[in-house]
Each structure stands twice: as C-alpha cells, then as structure tokens.
Amino acid sequence: MKQPRTTPLVLSAVAALLASTLAACGSGGQGSTTLDKNAEVSITLWTGQSEEAQEILEGLAAEFERAHPNVSIDASPGASSTEDLLQKLSAGFAGNSYPDISYAYGSWASQLEGSGRTLDLTDQVADPAVKWNEFPEGARKTVRPTGEKTIGFPALVDNLSLLYNKTVFDAAGVPYPTDDWTWDDLRAAAKRITDPATNTYGYAYSVSGAENTVWKMWPLLWQNGGEILTEDQNHAAFDSPAGVEALTFLRDMAVTDESVYLDQTDTRYEQLFRNNRIGMMTSGPWVLYDLKTAKTKYGVTRLPGTNGDHQTASGPDIWALFDHRDKNRAYWAYEFTKWLTSAAQDERWNVAIGNLPLRASEVGSDAFAAQATTFPGLDVMAANGVNAKKVRPTVPGYVGLSEAIGEAIAEVLQGRGSPQTALEKAADKADSALEAAR
C-alpha cells in the first residue's frame, strides 16, 4: 500500500531535463507503422511498487501474457522507490530508453505530458466499453493535466478523511466525531482532549514543510471558497481571504489552544495516534493496515465542513503510457492498461492490497466488502470520494508552489509570523516558481 503523496523535490531538478527532451522527440528508431494485432510484441512496465505489490502485478501481467501469447510484458519496479521513477524516466527520455507504461504520481502529469513522449488516449477512452466515467472525476482530470491529451489511466485513488482514536475520546469523555461536524467542532473536541500531564494532544499536523503539510490545508481553503491558482493557472491564489481564514484557524488551534501535535518528521504523529496519545488526525487508507496491526481502536468519518461543504483533497496516481512510434506497442500497452484498470482486475490489485477501488462499480463488490471488514473505515473513505471535487494542480511549477506554502504553514503553526503576511510571501515565491517552469 502506497503512502501518498509527498511530492518529490526531484521534480524541480528534472523539469528542465523533461522539457529538453522535446527537441529529441524525433530521434530514435521507427517501429511498426501499421497495426498487426498478431505480431510478436514486447512491452515494458515500470510499476513503482514494493515487493508484495510487485508480485501481484507480475502475476497479473503473466495472466495477460497467457491470454495473448504474442505479447511479452517485462514488469519491474523501474527504480529503487516510486519517488525515483521521475528522474529515471527523464533520463530515459534523453537516452531513448523509457518504458511503454509507468506508474507515476499525479503531480508529475504535466511534466510527463510536456516531455512530448506520452501517448494520447482521448479517442480510445471515449469508447463506452471502457466505462471511463466510473473513475472518479479527480482521477480523470489528473490523466488530462492540460485538458488536451489523455496520457494514461488512473492507477490509485485516495482521499483525506478524519480518523479518531476511540480510546483517547473515551478517556476524555468526549463524543465521537460525526459526519456533520464543523471545524469548530473539531477545535472544541481537540481542546477538551488535550492533556499536558499525559502528553496527549487533540489533533496532529505536519510541519515538515513537505506536501504532507500542504495538501491537508487545501480542503479548508476550498471549503471557504478559495482556490490554489488563478483561473489561468499562472499565479498563486491561496493568499486570498479564504486562505488567510484557513491558516488562521490552524494557527489558533496550534498556538492559542496548544491542542495540536506539530510533527516535523511526517511519521511520528501516526505512531502517537496508534499509541493513544493523539485524538484525531487527517489521513487516508494507507494508515489502516498499521492501525489494525497495532490493534488501535479507531473510527473514520469525512472531514469537518464549512457551511455544509465537506470537500476533501485527493491524490490520484496514474499509469502513464509512452509513445515509441510503434503502433503494435502502443496498441498492446493500451490494451493491457485498460485490462489492468477494469473492475475485475482492480479488485485483485488495489482492493486486494487495501487501497480504495478505482471504479465506482467496485464499491458494492464482495471483494471490497471483505476488505472493508478487514480494515474498518475503508468503506467510509470510499464513500468520501464524492467530496473530492477538486484536484491539486498538475501544472509545471507546482512543486515550487508547494515548497513555498509548506514553509509558510510550518512557520505560522510554530508561532512565527502572521497568516496573511506568510501567505503573501509564499504567493510571491510560488509565482516565481510557476513562471520559471513555463
């Protein structure tokens, strides 16, 4: 199960390399110019997965090969970690040695499309048989980063939900969160739960400055009517009154109430939650396995809302498909990925390893029901997908924007600077990053 979505700092370093490959797109050998579905074909798949998940994907690839004897699929992780895949891809673009299919974080989508190496699947996925609309809207938008091309298929979907520790709530005599909670309800409960004598905190928040710090503020921004970028996506918009209100709320909890555990490591707060020292945290399905293993008594509900708006943030990952100027390879790369992301196979892949299902039709399946029993709250997180109405920008330069606002959030929550001033400075830095990436 993959921990999303800490956008790698490597993005900014390789963006220029990705852009430079555009000039080389015409280089390299020409493959088959006419489609022959029976021709012998070898395609390469970079999965970006750890050992257990890799074994499942290799098994599925072997099954596809048996059904299509003329197709050979070379499936490997592609790099030592998912974070390293983008750098490996960019180097492959420069050297004409890149896969047909690769797992990729959704935040890489614009850079990948900008490389000039991706296929465009827009016409194929319009086929009703693909059931494209079964994928969540945010996931569909992520594989169409500029709105001009469909560069792949959704690979993984998730969203942020509110998790609460029942042991901590019971000890404090505080009622459990409900679907109707507002952020004021969360703040009030966090204050009641916090106990300096036992080092117990009501809520947790990352102050590492990484994407884990950033994307957990986006729901508050959106619920207050704010946006991350201007409509033309050329400038930061998070320093609006909505952004100031969102960051002020978090600052008041952390600094005024002292009810928030501020984690500089991005990992410690989950351990403390499992050990009954934190009452609430914003997280996703990737934590459920560890909570079950630790036998933590927990519950899951959707995020608190503002005026009935319970928007959440989603971090879709994708299967990106690449063009080798070979119609046979392009055809079978598409056919395999379409097959892999179908409901029948996704139940054996994402659902089997504890992720949320890719498609709406899977939520009622026996396979998902079994997993939701194994990992309580997984069904709540799946239902929360309807509240993932917006996606984080996939524009080039988002990593710089994220770094700028991540630093601002971390400073303000630790009592340094005002929300408005910090966001204004962050917006200036973000604008510079966006302009440099264009």
mmCIF file of C-alpha atoms in Angstrom, residues 274-426:
data_model
loop_
_atom_site.group_PDB
_atom_site.id
_atom_site.type_symbol
_atom_site.label_atom_id
_atom_site.label_comp_id
_atom_site.label_asym_id
_atom_site.label_seq_id
_atom_site.Cartn_x
_atom_site.Cartn_y
_atom_site.Cartn_z
ATOM 1 C CA ARG A 274 -1.623 4.331 17.280
ATOM 2 C CA ASN A 275 -0.341 4.528 20.866
ATOM 3 C CA ASN A 276 -3.315 6.538 22.139
ATOM 4 C CA ARG A 277 -1.546 9.883 22.510
ATOM 5 C CA ILE A 278 -3.386 11.771 19.752
ATOM 6 C CA GLY A 279 -7.144 12.034 19.442
ATOM 7 C CA MET A 280 -7.565 12.945 15.771
ATOM 8 C CA MET A 281 -5.564 13.080 12.581
ATOM 9 C CA THR A 282 -6.297 13.780 8.940
ATOM 10 C CA SER A 283 -5.116 10.846 6.866
ATOM 11 C CA GLY A 284 -6.090 8.222 4.302
ATOM 12 C CA PRO A 285 -6.408 4.494 3.609
ATOM 13 C CA TRP A 286 -2.671 3.879 3.726
ATOM 14 C CA VAL A 287 -2.706 4.067 7.562
ATOM 15 C CA LEU A 288 -5.379 1.422 8.149
ATOM 16 C CA TYR A 289 -3.054 -1.567 7.932
ATOM 17 C CA ASP A 290 -0.803 -0.219 10.686
ATOM 18 C CA LEU A 291 -3.783 0.714 12.849
ATOM 19 C CA LYS A 292 -5.159 -2.802 12.565
ATOM 20 C CA THR A 293 -1.751 -4.314 13.304
ATOM 21 C CA ALA A 294 -1.401 -2.115 16.400
ATOM 22 C CA LYS A 295 -4.965 -3.027 17.481
ATOM 23 C CA THR A 296 -5.804 0.659 17.830
ATOM 24 C CA LYS A 297 -9.461 1.368 18.493
ATOM 25 C CA TYR A 298 -10.309 3.957 15.888
ATOM 26 C CA GLY A 299 -13.115 5.379 13.794
ATOM 27 C CA VAL A 300 -13.295 7.157 10.446
ATOM 28 C CA THR A 301 -15.545 9.930 9.207
ATOM 29 C CA ARG A 302 -15.412 12.557 6.493
ATOM 30 C CA LEU A 303 -13.606 15.816 7.091
ATOM 31 C CA PRO A 304 -15.349 18.515 9.100
ATOM 32 C CA GLY A 305 -17.187 21.001 6.909
ATOM 33 C CA THR A 306 -17.821 24.689 6.376
ATOM 34 C CA ASN A 307 -21.453 25.651 5.750
ATOM 35 C CA GLY A 308 -22.228 22.040 4.881
ATOM 36 C CA ASP A 309 -19.296 21.743 2.461
ATOM 37 C CA HIS A 310 -17.153 18.703 3.333
ATOM 38 C CA GLN A 311 -14.690 18.850 0.444
ATOM 39 C CA THR A 312 -11.567 16.762 0.784
ATOM 40 C CA ALA A 313 -8.284 16.505 -1.097
ATOM 41 C CA SER A 314 -7.433 13.573 -3.317
ATOM 42 C CA GLY A 315 -4.054 12.434 -4.582
ATOM 43 C CA PRO A 316 -4.590 10.217 -7.646
ATOM 44 C CA ASP A 317 -1.654 8.314 -9.132
ATOM 45 C CA ILE A 318 -1.592 7.273 -12.769
ATOM 46 C CA TRP A 319 -0.382 4.709 -15.270
ATOM 47 C CA ALA A 320 1.341 6.876 -17.889
ATOM 48 C CA LEU A 321 1.644 5.441 -21.409
ATOM 49 C CA PHE A 322 4.551 6.404 -23.652
ATOM 50 C CA ASP A 323 4.969 6.663 -27.396
ATOM 51 C CA HIS A 324 7.692 4.628 -29.129
ATOM 52 C CA ARG A 325 6.380 5.361 -32.616
ATOM 53 C CA ASP A 326 5.307 1.734 -32.864
ATOM 54 C CA LYS A 327 1.619 1.049 -33.425
ATOM 55 C CA ASN A 328 1.826 -2.513 -32.107
ATOM 56 C CA ARG A 329 3.482 -1.477 -28.843
ATOM 57 C CA ALA A 330 1.055 1.407 -28.409
ATOM 58 C CA TYR A 331 -1.921 -0.891 -29.020
ATOM 59 C CA TRP A 332 -0.873 -3.534 -26.517
ATOM 60 C CA ALA A 333 0.259 -1.007 -23.888
ATOM 61 C CA TYR A 334 -3.236 0.458 -24.064
ATOM 62 C CA GLU A 335 -4.964 -2.938 -24.058
ATOM 63 C CA PHE A 336 -3.008 -4.157 -21.035
ATOM 64 C CA THR A 337 -3.612 -0.966 -19.027
ATOM 65 C CA LYS A 338 -7.303 -0.964 -19.912
ATOM 66 C CA TRP A 339 -7.500 -4.576 -18.729
ATOM 67 C CA LEU A 340 -5.495 -3.899 -15.553
ATOM 68 C CA THR A 341 -7.742 -0.991 -14.531
ATOM 69 C CA SER A 342 -11.002 -2.789 -15.262
ATOM 70 C CA ALA A 343 -13.190 -3.533 -12.254
ATOM 71 C CA ALA A 344 -12.452 -7.275 -12.336
ATOM 72 C CA GLN A 345 -8.686 -6.820 -12.222
ATOM 73 C CA ASP A 346 -8.696 -3.829 -9.885
ATOM 74 C CA GLU A 347 -10.431 -5.945 -7.243
ATOM 75 C CA ARG A 348 -7.424 -8.265 -7.437
ATOM 76 C CA TRP A 349 -4.956 -5.399 -7.351
ATOM 77 C CA ASN A 350 -5.886 -2.194 -5.481
ATOM 78 C CA VAL A 351 -8.647 -3.738 -3.410
ATOM 79 C CA ALA A 352 -6.547 -6.802 -2.620
ATOM 80 C CA ILE A 353 -3.740 -4.732 -1.089
ATOM 81 C CA GLY A 354 -6.061 -2.457 0.910
ATOM 82 C CA ASN A 355 -6.317 0.563 -1.401
ATOM 83 C CA LEU A 356 -9.574 2.184 -2.413
ATOM 84 C CA PRO A 357 -11.161 0.784 -5.569
ATOM 85 C CA LEU A 358 -10.544 2.715 -8.771
ATOM 86 C CA ARG A 359 -14.077 2.419 -10.062
ATOM 87 C CA ALA A 360 -17.444 3.271 -8.542
ATOM 88 C CA SER A 361 -18.832 -0.110 -9.624
ATOM 89 C CA GLU A 362 -16.417 -1.909 -7.281
ATOM 90 C CA VAL A 363 -17.685 -0.345 -4.063
ATOM 91 C CA GLY A 364 -20.561 -2.832 -3.880
ATOM 92 C CA SER A 365 -18.452 -5.870 -4.725
ATOM 93 C CA ASP A 366 -17.897 -8.819 -2.402
ATOM 94 C CA ALA A 367 -14.130 -8.272 -2.631
ATOM 95 C CA PHE A 368 -14.389 -4.712 -1.366
ATOM 96 C CA ALA A 369 -16.897 -5.674 1.333
ATOM 97 C CA ALA A 370 -14.398 -8.228 2.623
ATOM 98 C CA GLN A 371 -11.604 -5.660 2.727
ATOM 99 C CA ALA A 372 -13.843 -3.118 4.457
ATOM 100 C CA THR A 373 -14.486 -5.735 7.133
ATOM 101 C CA THR A 374 -10.756 -6.382 7.464
ATOM 102 C CA PHE A 375 -9.931 -2.666 7.564
ATOM 103 C CA PRO A 376 -12.778 -0.803 9.283
ATOM 104 C CA GLY A 377 -13.347 2.634 7.822
ATOM 105 C CA LEU A 378 -12.237 1.727 4.308
ATOM 106 C CA ASP A 379 -15.851 1.892 3.155
ATOM 107 C CA VAL A 380 -16.227 5.349 4.713
ATOM 108 C CA MET A 381 -13.141 6.525 2.830
ATOM 109 C CA ALA A 382 -14.519 5.112 -0.414
ATOM 110 C CA ALA A 383 -17.801 6.941 0.093
ATOM 111 C CA ASN A 384 -15.859 10.106 0.888
ATOM 112 C CA GLY A 385 -14.647 10.125 -2.697
ATOM 113 C CA VAL A 386 -17.737 12.138 -3.659
ATOM 114 C CA ASN A 387 -16.288 15.007 -1.623
ATOM 115 C CA ALA A 388 -13.092 15.033 -3.703
ATOM 116 C CA LYS A 389 -14.425 17.639 -6.111
ATOM 117 C CA LYS A 390 -11.137 19.350 -6.928
ATOM 118 C CA VAL A 391 -7.626 18.113 -7.555
ATOM 119 C CA ARG A 392 -4.288 19.581 -6.734
ATOM 120 C CA PRO A 393 -2.786 21.380 -9.734
ATOM 121 C CA THR A 394 -0.627 19.303 -12.035
ATOM 122 C CA VAL A 395 0.919 22.378 -13.651
ATOM 123 C CA PRO A 396 4.689 22.637 -14.017
ATOM 124 C CA GLY A 397 5.936 24.597 -11.041
ATOM 125 C CA TYR A 398 3.552 23.075 -8.503
ATOM 126 C CA VAL A 399 6.483 21.671 -6.563
ATOM 127 C CA GLY A 400 7.850 25.190 -6.087
ATOM 128 C CA LEU A 401 4.422 26.420 -5.061
ATOM 129 C CA SER A 402 4.129 23.564 -2.582
ATOM 130 C CA GLU A 403 7.537 24.297 -1.088
ATOM 131 C CA ALA A 404 6.650 27.973 -0.679
ATOM 132 C CA ILE A 405 3.334 27.496 1.082
ATOM 133 C CA GLY A 406 4.602 24.476 3.035
ATOM 134 C CA GLU A 407 7.280 26.647 4.583
ATOM 135 C CA ALA A 408 4.713 29.346 5.370
ATOM 136 C CA ILE A 409 2.304 26.931 7.057
ATOM 137 C CA ALA A 410 5.080 25.371 9.134
ATOM 138 C CA GLU A 411 6.324 28.757 10.347
ATOM 139 C CA VAL A 412 2.875 30.075 11.260
ATOM 140 C CA LEU A 413 1.821 26.939 13.135
ATOM 141 C CA GLN A 414 5.023 27.154 15.161
ATOM 142 C CA GLY A 415 4.212 30.728 16.180
ATOM 143 C CA ARG A 416 6.404 32.586 13.723
ATOM 144 C CA GLY A 417 4.667 35.218 11.575
ATOM 145 C CA SER A 418 1.075 36.094 10.767
ATOM 146 C CA PRO A 419 -1.067 34.048 8.358
ATOM 147 C CA GLN A 420 -1.630 36.917 5.948
ATOM 148 C CA THR A 421 1.998 38.032 5.735
ATOM 149 C CA ALA A 422 3.267 34.461 5.450
ATOM 150 C CA LEU A 423 0.828 33.606 2.657
ATOM 151 C CA GLU A 424 1.611 36.790 0.732
ATOM 152 C CA LYS A 425 5.327 35.988 0.814
ATOM 153 C CA ALA A 426 4.633 32.390 -0.156
#
